């Protein structure tokens, strides 16, 4: 129903509801626009001066237009009562149980996303702005028990699939906005406030990448988009060396080698299909304040957590 | 052709142009100070703690200032009434008093500011002082503006009394409306900043 | 002022004096009350109540609002509504946030 | 109305020959001031457009060196041509505009050839941000509002209400000069260290608080512009209320006057809160206060040494308290112009005049209580978001009513497709697209996906560019003969119209597509890095080429505008469009004092094709 709108792929549980609503509204908009448009064009043709030498001042009689306006108003009531308010309430009130959910803190700064996981104990350590350094972007107190096992990453938000996530969002400096189009999530990060957002990812990054895999032609100059893609299978040269192994980024040189090797097309998928796009002007680096979201299977997620924990000094 | 209703009132509205104009201007001033009040309340409600104005500011001095400003309002309206009674010299006296009160208000304000500055307290001290200085400063600017206008009508502008007495009276009335408004703002500023 | 006979003006002047005295009295009252150190809510209510009375006196008598034309009244009512919206809605917004 | 409105007039005050300064520079005549506003605003529009063209290059070809010569040469050549023509044929206006165009060319060249701003010909992100902020500011506050209100309002309103001038001519002059200096202050900020303001036209703190000195100058400029608007709006309201001709009741006012009336109230009551906010931000920047700065800010690793405790959202409330009504300030005068042109060119009364008027008043009122629909993503709970969603949906109804009435007005008409009519007609569906795309933005859940994407940019450009700008063009073509006594060329006008129509859609429709795909706005590289943007990236070039083409299609307009002043077809009467409203019942151009004898009004504004009348229009002052 809303496919024609070209919304990005949707990987969160609540996403379809939003997409549906966008679809419904756009259908209403089309109906109105086309309805009025037809009438509009008809009058222009029918009542042009060469066809209608003298105006008929009575014009339209009756109440059709009032009924129409009432209909629009009613539709808007339905939109508010039936869709907007309940959906919004679900977003901002119906938070999942904190015990069921994964809680992650995200601290925005010019121009990076600092991701703070509570670690194995499930408790966030104390943070203090006096402890903020370039190695300790969130000012975490590692000396304290809760803080010992916390994991902090930059621009990389790894999440398990199928589990509700609560992000506690804040900012160190100016206003940013955590926008993740593929999860239908957006929330301003406002300094001095900690605002929670929740969602539930339902697809892993690998699945999404597969869905977004396309075949791209290598002829007639390189598609600039290819530089953000990875090969989805091994591409082997004439001398059976692997030019582009599966999952490798398709840099300019790689593409040239592929063309030399006689390939005319390549199947590729996005390297990082799900990204955090900062959605609030935050300075000169706003355009590159990009984070990556990786949705992993629960097993892989645990593995990753263990790996990260192993880097922490004992 | 001249602009109609600069002196006489338009029959259907009952107003002359300047009167309507100044009320509209005051409406916008209400929104200006209203926005600042709104900001003050918002910030204060959100603040974990907020000092009691009387603990930091000089209430007796401000009370004196309140009395001065209210008095100036009375003298202002009296100066207009004198014109209505065609007593020009009385007008001059009352208007002169109004201006003096205005100046006195500023002098007192100056002492108040001076006392703070001499203790190194500036608007950047904290939010309380920020709002205090901003609100009273902006109000002070309005007082300055009012004094200039009143001074004009006391001195050079009063020549109009000889040629167009009705128009001059209108002008003084309009200046008075502004001046009373400045007083009115202070009536709210005073308890908000000093007493709460 | 339309019915501006000298007598009417003299009557006005008497009103001004009464208003002036009331304003002075109210000023003293509000300062005095502040020394009682009521709790914040009560203090705010009392202080704003007195300020509103004082403001109303100034507007009604010094600014002649009490006998002013309907047009000006309407403009001020409009202004007042927006002023209230500007006060109330941001506060409500601050109060009603996620989390 | 029984009483006479004439008693205040003093017949025939003598009109003195005044010096050049008094006539052209410090004029108090509303028509001269209107023209001053018009020329200044058009030049600012041109400049705002130029900034955007430079940005559009960067968006389409991020990282490719900009052909700076072309960007500077184009206005340069146009300016030189205008200057030469002006000097040779003694046209002061053309010469003046030529000089300004040369100035714009010089400024562009100054910027483009600066190695720190355009290293190797590619603009730096700071500059992109600064251009974006200034494009928005200039277009809104220095271009469209001064043109719609300052120029058309000033020129037309006193004429349409049958007044000799505005109620306060001196204030009117002060308003123009305050605007002018506000503009100069804004422009001067390009030469400051760190350049002009670069925190968006919205100037959200804390970013704006810590921005370069250009932001301070922006604030000072805004204070001047606000002063100008306040003076203007008081003047308009008093003029409309007090100086209406005898017999011209409120329900006989041309809709354009109504639109200006409501607009003035919006300006009067919505601007002061922004002024307050500006003062607070100035205090933050200059006196070190923290109205908008919360405690504990760490900026690039350094703790910000301020007392803190402030609220960044406070600014947003105060800003949008103005900025939402402001967008109706952008649209209402445009609707007013469109209504005039449509009634005139369909040769029939507006359909549902009263409902349009009531809808406009209601729209004006509601516009004060919808502002936080720009702030849905700041963490709103259910109560407050429901309130603002509801008011936002409510406010769309009067727009629908107005648009419906305008479209229905066409029915039964005898439509003349003159150039002003073409622009006015195009306004309808273009505003329709812009307005309809406001609906998904006005509902919080859908705004999650669309907020701060190009969908928003597409939404409002549809209303302001092919909407308002087109309406303003309609007004220019429509009232041009009243001002100059000559018609503009139809042929050039049609080229201008069709070219602009196609290009506008070429620029703004793809924005909606990009926005739905999730591409953020204010991105220096147009989203080139983002994976979700890859599928719609190719549109960037389409939009930019359309924008360049749009610029080219303004050349016929420029030529038309200046050529017709002296060479256009002379009008045969004072009322070349056979219109009914009072501005056409004066000599052409109207003299100082406007009317040779006091007009008296006997009928409604749009009595076209009245049965029993020999002509197909009956002017308002015909008994
Ligand atoms: C003139 C300017 C103008 C106008 C008129 C509007 C009109 C509307 N706007 Fe828009 N808006 C802006 C200018 C304008 N806007 C700007 C500048 C911004 C961005 C600011 C920024 O962030 O920088 C913005 C942003 C903006 C947002 C914030 C989006 C975000 O940041 O996430 C929202 C949300 O509610 C919104 C809603 C609306 C609505 C509901 C209307 C309604 O009033 C619209 C009602 C109209 C209709 C419903 C159309 C009806 C007509 C028809 C149906 C007829 C069709 C006719 C034919 C086919 C002939 N607007
Ligand atoms: C009234 C408001 C207005 C108008 C008319 C326009 C007009 C245009 N805008 Fe603008 N725009 C804004 C207000 C406006 N804009 C705002 C508020 C923003 C947000 C800024 C921010 O992010 O902070 C924005 C942002 C914005 C962006 C997004 C930038 C980003 O997010 O990074 C883009 C991108 O393409 C854009 C493009 C254009 C284009 C191509 C036009 C074209 O339609 C321009 C057409 C211009 C003309 C047709 C001028 C004609 C005049 C003449 C030819 C002069 C003749 C002279 C004489 C006779 C002397 N605008
Ligand atoms: Cu961070 Cu934009
Ligand atoms: Cu809005």
PDB file of N, CA and C in Angstrom, chain A residues 24 199 209 261 267 290:
ATOM      1  N   UNK A  24      -1.510   5.718   4.678  1.00  0.00           N
ATOM      2  CA  UNK A  24      -2.906   6.162   4.725  1.00  0.00           C
ATOM      3  C   UNK A  24      -2.976   7.669   4.432  1.00  0.00           C
ATOM      4  N   UNK A 199      12.624   0.597  20.944  1.00  0.00           N
ATOM      5  CA  UNK A 199      12.232  -0.061  19.704  1.00  0.00           C
ATOM      6  C   UNK A 199      12.649  -1.518  19.811  1.00  0.00           C
ATOM      7  N   UNK A 209      21.008  -6.809   4.637  1.00  0.00           N
ATOM      8  CA  UNK A 209      21.955  -6.624   3.545  1.00  0.00           C
ATOM      9  C   UNK A 209      21.557  -7.494   2.363  1.00  0.00           C
ATOM     10  N   UNK A 261      39.266  -8.018 -15.285  1.00  0.00           N
ATOM     11  CA  UNK A 261      39.076  -9.465 -15.263  1.00  0.00           C
ATOM     12  C   UNK A 261      37.870  -9.897 -16.086  1.00  0.00           C
ATOM     13  N   UNK A 267      27.135  -8.392  -8.047  1.00  0.00           N
ATOM     14  CA  UNK A 267      26.066  -8.302  -7.050  1.00  0.00           C
ATOM     15  C   UNK A 267      26.686  -7.798  -5.766  1.00  0.00           C
ATOM     16  N   UNK A 290      27.858  10.148  11.495  1.00  0.00           N
ATOM     17  CA  UNK A 290      27.169   8.938  11.096  1.00  0.00           C
ATOM     18  C   UNK A 290      27.572   7.818  12.032  1.00  0.00           C
TER      19      UNK A 290
END
